[in-house]
Tab-separated table of C-alpha atoms in Angstrom:
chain	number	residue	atom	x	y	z
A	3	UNK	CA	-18.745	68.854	147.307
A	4	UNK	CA	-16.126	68.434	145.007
A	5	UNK	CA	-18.479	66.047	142.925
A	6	UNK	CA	-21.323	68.733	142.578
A	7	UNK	CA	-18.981	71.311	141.635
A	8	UNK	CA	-18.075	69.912	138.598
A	9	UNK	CA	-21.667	68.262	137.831
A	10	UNK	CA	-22.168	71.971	137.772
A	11	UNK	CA	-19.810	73.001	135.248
A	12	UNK	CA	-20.747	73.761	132.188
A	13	UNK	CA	-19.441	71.030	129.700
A	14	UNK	CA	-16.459	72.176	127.792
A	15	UNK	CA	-16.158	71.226	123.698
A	16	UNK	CA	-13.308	71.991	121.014
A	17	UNK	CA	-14.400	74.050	118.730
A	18	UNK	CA	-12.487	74.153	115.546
A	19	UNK	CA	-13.641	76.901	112.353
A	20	UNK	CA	-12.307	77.034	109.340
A	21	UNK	CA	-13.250	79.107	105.631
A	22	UNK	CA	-12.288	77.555	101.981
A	23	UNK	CA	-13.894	77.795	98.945
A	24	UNK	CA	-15.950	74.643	97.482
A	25	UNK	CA	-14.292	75.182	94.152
A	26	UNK	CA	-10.511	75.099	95.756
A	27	UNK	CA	-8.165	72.364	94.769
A	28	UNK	CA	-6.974	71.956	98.283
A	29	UNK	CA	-11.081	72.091	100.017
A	30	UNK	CA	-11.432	69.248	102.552
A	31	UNK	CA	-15.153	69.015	102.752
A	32	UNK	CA	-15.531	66.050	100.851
A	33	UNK	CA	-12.900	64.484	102.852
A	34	UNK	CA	-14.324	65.554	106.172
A	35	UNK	CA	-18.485	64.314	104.917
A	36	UNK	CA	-17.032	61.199	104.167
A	37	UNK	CA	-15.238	60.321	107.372
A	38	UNK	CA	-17.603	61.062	109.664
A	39	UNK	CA	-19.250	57.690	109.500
A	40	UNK	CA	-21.975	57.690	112.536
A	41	UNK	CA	-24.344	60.184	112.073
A	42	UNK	CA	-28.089	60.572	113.126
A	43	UNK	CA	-29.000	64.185	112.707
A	44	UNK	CA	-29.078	66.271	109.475
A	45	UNK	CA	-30.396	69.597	109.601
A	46	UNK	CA	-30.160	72.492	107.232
A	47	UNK	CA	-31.698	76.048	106.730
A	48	UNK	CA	-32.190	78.059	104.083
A	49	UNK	CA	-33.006	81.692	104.713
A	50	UNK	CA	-35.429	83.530	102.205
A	51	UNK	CA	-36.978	80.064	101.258
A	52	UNK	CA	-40.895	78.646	101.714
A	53	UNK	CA	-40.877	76.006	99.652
A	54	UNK	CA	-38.052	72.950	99.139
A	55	UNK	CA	-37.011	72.852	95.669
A	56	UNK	CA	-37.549	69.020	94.031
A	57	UNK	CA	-34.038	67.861	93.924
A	58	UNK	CA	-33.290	68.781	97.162
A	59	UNK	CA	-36.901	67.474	99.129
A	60	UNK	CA	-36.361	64.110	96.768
A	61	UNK	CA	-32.735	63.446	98.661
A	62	UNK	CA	-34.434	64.370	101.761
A	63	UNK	CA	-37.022	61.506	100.886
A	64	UNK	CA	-33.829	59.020	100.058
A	65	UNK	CA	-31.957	58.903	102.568
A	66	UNK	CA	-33.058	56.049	104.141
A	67	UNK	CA	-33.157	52.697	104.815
A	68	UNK	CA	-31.462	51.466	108.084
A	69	UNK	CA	-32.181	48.447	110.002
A	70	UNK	CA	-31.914	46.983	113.792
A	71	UNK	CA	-30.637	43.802	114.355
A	72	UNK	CA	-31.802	42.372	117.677
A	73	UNK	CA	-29.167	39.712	119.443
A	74	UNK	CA	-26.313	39.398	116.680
A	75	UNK	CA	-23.233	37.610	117.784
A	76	UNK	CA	-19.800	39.838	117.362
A	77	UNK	CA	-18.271	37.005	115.289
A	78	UNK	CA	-21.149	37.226	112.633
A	79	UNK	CA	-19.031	40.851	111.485
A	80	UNK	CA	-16.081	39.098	110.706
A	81	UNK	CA	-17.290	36.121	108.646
A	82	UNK	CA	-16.311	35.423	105.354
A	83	UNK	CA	-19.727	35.582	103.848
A	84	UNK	CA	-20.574	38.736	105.892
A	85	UNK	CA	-17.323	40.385	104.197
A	86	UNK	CA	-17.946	39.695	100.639
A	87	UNK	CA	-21.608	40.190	101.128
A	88	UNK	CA	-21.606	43.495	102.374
A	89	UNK	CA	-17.518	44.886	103.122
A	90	UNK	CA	-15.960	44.424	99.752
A	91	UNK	CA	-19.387	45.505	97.701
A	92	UNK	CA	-19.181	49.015	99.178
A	93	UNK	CA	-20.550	50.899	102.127
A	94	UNK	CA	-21.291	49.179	105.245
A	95	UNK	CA	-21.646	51.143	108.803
A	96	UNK	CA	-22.770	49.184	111.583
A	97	UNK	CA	-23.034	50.411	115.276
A	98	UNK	CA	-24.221	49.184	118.617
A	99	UNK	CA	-27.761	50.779	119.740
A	100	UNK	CA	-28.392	51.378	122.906
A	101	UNK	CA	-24.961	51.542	124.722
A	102	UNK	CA	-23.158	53.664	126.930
A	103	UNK	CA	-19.434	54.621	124.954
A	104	UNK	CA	-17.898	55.243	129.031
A	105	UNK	CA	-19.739	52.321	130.483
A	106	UNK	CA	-20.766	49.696	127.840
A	107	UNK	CA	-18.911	47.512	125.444
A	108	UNK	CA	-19.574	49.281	121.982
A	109	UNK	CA	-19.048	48.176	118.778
A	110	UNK	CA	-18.982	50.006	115.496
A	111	UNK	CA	-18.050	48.942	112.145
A	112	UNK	CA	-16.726	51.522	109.416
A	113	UNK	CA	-17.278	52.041	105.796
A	114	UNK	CA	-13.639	50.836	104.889
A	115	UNK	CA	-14.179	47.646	106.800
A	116	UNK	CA	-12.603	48.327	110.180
A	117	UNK	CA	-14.215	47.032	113.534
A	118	UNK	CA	-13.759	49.091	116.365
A	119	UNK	CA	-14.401	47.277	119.564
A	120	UNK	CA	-14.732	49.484	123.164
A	121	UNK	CA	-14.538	47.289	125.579
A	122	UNK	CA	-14.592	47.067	129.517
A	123	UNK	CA	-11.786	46.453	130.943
A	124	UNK	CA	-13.284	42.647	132.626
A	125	UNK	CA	-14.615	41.819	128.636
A	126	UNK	CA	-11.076	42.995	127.284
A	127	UNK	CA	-9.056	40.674	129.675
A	128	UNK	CA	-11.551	37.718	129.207
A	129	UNK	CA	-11.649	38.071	125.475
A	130	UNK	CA	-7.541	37.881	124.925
A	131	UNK	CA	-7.512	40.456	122.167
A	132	UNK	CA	-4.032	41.537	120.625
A	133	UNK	CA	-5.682	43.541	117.751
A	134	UNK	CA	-6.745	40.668	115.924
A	135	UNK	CA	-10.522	39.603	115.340
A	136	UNK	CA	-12.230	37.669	118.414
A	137	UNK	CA	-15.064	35.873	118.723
A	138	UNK	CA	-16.493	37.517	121.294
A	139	UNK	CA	-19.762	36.644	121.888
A	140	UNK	CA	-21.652	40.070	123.285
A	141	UNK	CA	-24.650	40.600	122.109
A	142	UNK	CA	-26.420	43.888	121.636
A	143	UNK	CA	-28.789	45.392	119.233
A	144	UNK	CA	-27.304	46.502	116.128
A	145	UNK	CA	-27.967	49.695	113.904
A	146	UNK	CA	-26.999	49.116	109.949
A	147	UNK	CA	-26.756	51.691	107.388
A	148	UNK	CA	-26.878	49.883	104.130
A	149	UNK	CA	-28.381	50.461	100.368
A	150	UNK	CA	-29.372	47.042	99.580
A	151	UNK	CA	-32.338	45.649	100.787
A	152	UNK	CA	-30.083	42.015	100.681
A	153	UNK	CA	-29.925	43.431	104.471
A	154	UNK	CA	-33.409	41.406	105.222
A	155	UNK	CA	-32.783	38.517	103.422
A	156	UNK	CA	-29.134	38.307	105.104
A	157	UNK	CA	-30.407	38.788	108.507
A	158	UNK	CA	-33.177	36.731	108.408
A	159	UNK	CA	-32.359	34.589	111.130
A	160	UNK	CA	-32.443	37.336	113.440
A	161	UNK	CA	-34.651	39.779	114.965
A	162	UNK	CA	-34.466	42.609	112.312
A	163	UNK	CA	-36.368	45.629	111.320
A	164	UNK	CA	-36.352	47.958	108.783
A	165	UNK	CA	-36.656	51.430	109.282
A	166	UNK	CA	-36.730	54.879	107.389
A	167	UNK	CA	-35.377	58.254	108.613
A	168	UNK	CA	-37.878	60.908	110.326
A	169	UNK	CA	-38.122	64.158	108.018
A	170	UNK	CA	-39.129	67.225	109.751
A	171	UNK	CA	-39.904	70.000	107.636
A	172	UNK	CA	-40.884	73.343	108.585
A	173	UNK	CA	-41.351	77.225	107.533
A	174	UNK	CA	-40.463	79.646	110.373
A	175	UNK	CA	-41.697	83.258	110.015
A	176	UNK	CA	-40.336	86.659	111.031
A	177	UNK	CA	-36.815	84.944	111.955
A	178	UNK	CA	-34.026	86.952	113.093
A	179	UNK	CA	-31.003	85.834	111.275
A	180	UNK	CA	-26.980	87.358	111.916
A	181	UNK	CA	-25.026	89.137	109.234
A	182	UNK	CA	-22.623	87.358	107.742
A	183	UNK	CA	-19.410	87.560	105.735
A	184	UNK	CA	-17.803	85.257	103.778
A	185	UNK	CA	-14.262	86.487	104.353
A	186	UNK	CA	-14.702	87.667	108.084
A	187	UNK	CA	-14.196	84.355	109.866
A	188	UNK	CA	-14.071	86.024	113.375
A	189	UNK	CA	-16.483	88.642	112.428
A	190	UNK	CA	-15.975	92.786	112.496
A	191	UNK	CA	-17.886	95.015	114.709
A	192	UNK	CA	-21.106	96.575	113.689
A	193	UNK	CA	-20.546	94.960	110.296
A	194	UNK	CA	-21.265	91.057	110.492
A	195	UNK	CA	-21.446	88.073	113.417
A	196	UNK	CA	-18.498	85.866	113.554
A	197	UNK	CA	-18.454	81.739	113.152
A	198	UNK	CA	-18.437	81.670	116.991
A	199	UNK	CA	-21.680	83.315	117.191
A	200	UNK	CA	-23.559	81.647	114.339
A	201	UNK	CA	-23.161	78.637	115.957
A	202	UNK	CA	-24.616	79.443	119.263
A	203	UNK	CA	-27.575	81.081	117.220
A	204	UNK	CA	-28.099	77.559	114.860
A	205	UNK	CA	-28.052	75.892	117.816
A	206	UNK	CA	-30.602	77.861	119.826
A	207	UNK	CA	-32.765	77.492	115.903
A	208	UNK	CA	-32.389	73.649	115.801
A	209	UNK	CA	-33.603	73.620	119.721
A	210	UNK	CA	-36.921	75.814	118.682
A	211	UNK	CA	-35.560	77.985	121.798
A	212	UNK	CA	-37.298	81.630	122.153
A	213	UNK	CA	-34.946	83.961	120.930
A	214	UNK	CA	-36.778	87.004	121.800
A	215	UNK	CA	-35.307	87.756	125.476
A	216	UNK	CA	-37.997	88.107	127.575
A	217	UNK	CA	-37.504	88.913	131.371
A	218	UNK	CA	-39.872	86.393	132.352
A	219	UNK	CA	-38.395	83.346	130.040
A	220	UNK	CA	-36.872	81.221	132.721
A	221	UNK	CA	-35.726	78.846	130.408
A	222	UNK	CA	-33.587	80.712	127.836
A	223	UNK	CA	-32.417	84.536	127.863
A	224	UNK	CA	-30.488	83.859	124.918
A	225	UNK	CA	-30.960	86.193	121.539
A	226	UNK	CA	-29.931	87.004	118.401
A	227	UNK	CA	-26.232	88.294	117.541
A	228	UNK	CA	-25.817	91.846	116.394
A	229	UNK	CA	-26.025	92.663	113.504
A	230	UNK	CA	-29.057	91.151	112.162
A	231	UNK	CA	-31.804	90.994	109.824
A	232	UNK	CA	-35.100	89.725	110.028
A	233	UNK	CA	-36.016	87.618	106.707
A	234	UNK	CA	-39.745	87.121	106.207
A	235	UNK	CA	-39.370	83.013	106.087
A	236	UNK	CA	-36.631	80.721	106.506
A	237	UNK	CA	-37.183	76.563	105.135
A	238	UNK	CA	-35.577	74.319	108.012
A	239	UNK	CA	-35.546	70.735	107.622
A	240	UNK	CA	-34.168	68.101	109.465
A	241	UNK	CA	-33.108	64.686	109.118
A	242	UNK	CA	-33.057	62.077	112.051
A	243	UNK	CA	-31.971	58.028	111.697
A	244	UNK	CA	-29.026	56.534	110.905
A	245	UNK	CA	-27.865	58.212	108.110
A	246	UNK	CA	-24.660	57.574	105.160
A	247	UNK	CA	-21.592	60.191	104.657
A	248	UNK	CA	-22.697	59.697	101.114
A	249	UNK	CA	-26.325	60.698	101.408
A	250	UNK	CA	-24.924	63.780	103.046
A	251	UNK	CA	-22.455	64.874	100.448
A	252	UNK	CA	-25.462	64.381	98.141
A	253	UNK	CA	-27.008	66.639	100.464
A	254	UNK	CA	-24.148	69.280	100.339
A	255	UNK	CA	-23.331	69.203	96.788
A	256	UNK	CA	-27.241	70.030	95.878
A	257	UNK	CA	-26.840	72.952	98.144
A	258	UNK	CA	-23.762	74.086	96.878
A	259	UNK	CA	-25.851	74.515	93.568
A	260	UNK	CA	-28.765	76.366	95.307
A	261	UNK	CA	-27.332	79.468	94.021
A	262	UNK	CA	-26.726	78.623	90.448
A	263	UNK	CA	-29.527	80.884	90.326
A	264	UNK	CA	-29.914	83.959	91.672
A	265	UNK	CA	-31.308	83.798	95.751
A	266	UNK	CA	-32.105	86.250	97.731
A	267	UNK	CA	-30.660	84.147	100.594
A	268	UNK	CA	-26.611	85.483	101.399
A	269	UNK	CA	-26.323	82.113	102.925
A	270	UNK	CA	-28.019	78.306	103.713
A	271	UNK	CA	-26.236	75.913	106.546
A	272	UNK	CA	-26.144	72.172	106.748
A	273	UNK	CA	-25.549	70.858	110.435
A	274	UNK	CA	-24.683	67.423	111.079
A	275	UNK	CA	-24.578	65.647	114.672
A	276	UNK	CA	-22.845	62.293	115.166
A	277	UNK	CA	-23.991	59.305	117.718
A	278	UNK	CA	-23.148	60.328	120.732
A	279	UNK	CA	-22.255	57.158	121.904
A	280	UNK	CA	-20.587	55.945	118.761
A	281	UNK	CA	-16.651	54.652	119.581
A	282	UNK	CA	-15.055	57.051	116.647
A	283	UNK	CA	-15.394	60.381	115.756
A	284	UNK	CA	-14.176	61.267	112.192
A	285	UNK	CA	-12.097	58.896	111.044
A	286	UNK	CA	-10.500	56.693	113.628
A	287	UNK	CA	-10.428	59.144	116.152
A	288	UNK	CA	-11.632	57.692	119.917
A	289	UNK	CA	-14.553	59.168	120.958
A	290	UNK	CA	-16.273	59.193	124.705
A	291	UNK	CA	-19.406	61.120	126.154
A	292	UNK	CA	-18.254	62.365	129.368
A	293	UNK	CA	-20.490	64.892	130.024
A	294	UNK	CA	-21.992	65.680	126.366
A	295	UNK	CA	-20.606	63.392	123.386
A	296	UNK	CA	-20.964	65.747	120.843
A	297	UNK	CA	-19.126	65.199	117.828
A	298	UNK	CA	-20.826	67.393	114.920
A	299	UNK	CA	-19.851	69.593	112.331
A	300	UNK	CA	-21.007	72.946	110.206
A	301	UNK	CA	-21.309	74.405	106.996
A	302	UNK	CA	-22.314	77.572	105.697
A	303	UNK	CA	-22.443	77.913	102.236
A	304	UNK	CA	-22.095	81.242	100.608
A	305	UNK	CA	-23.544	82.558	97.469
A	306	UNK	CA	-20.037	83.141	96.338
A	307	UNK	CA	-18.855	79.449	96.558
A	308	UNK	CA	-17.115	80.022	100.006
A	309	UNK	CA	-18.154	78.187	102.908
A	310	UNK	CA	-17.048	77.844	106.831
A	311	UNK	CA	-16.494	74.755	107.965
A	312	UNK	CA	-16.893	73.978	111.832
A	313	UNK	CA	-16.278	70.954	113.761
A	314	UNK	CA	-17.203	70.438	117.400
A	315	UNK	CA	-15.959	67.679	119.759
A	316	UNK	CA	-16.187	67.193	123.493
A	317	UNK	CA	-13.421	68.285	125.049
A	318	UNK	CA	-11.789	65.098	126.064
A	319	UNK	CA	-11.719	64.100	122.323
A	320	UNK	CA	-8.983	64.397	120.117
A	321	UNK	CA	-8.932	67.771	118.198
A	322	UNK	CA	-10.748	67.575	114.612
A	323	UNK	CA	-9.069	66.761	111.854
């Protein structure tokens, strides 16, 4: 009984907001892009907007390639040739596909040339590690994030494929979106919706949920925050592969300078998920799934230059940075 009691439970998550300015000495969101190395899932939305302007829909377009490698040895990530191939020339992010983080050996490999190994605890004894490279010899398929097509060539001896992000893009009509202000973090009554609540709402929009409340909607009651306002079309794109903290501060700077010109958008979001199975979360934070293994983060950019920043982890994780 105990068991099913706490199958039931809804999963718990750390939840941590914050609100800068982009133009702030002391802003972290640079810092914070770039150290969230695993990610999958871009997504952002831009309220008052039908069409993608050309910058932003051509890094859309670029954000890809990755590849799969089928049956690579561990030991081929810590070769000499591997290392000044692909480690010292600049970014490299590497991760196992297909693996359970709480039951499977997992193996990810960071931009600044780091291998994190999580292993079981039969593979850890057999393998004799001290925190020094190991040949282990597991073999699972990997997932590279790379710029250079030398990927291929390198690789050829293996099972590899190349593969580009999918792009989603989308117009929806009529939405219901929440007030916001930029200097009202946890929101004021009658007035504007607080970070809390924007969140819930984004996530309930990247989900395509109903939003409207019906009585007879057994699969979500959930609605819009008060206040509101219902803008005549909102652009929503999203982003899914395995995808480069640089492509995504791209991504954010361009939309940081969506209202160099005059919008009549108060707002636009960028949401970013992380592997859910993926060792780390930022930096080299541990990172399991227990019951979710979320490990995303949140901005919403302001037509004023400030932003909120939030950053979600399960709740067994360590607290974002």
């Amino acid at each position: 009984m105990a068991t099913l009691r706490r199958l039931r439970e809804t999963p718990r998550h750390l939840l941590v907001c914050e609100k800068s300015n982009f133009g702030h000495d002391k802003s972290r969101h640079r810092h914070l892009v770039e150290t969230h190395y695993h990610n999958y899932r871009v997504s952002f939305l831009i309220p008052e907007c039908g069409i993608l302007s050309k910058e932003l829909k051509n890094l859309v377009m670029e954000t890809g390639p990755y590849y799969f490698v089928k049956n690579l040895p561990l030991h081929e990530l810590i070769s000499q040739e591997f290392i000044n191939t692909f480690v010292k020339k600049g970014s490299c992010c590497a991760l196992t596909y297909n693996t359970n983080i709480d039951e499977d050996n997992t193996v990810a490999l960071l931009p600044n040339g780091k291998l994190i190994l999580s292993l079981d605890k039969d593979t850890y004894e057999e393998s004799g590690l001290q925190g020094h490279p190991s040949q282990y010899s597991g073999r699972k398929i990997m997932k590279f994030s790379m710029e250079e097509s030398v990927m291929m060539s390198y690789f050829s001896n293996y099972q590899i494929q190349e593969h580009q992000p999918k792009v989603s893009l989308s117009t929806v009509r009529d939405l219901q979106c929440p007030v916001l202000q930029s200097g009202e973090l946890g929101g004021t009554p009658e007035m504007s919706c607080s970070a809390l609540e924007l969140f819930d709402w984004l996530g309930a929009i990247f989900s395509n949920a109903s939003l409207n409340n019906e009585p007879n909607n057994f699969i979500s009651t959930y609605c819009c925050p008060q206040p509101s306002t219902v803008v005549a079309k909102a652009y929503l794109c999203t982003v899914t592969g395995f995808i480069l903290p640089e492509k995504i501060r791209l991504l954010l700077d361009q939309l940081c300078h969506y209202f160099d010109e005059p919008k009549l958008a108060p707002w636009v979001t960028l949401s970013v998920q992380g592997f859910a199975d993926s060792p780390v979360s930022w930096r080299e934070n541990e990172h399991g799934f227990r019951k979710g293994g979320e490990h995303l983060y949140n901005f919403v950019i302001f037509n004023n230059q400030d932003y909120w920043l939030q950053m979600a982890v399960g709740a067994n994780d360590d607290c974002p940075p």
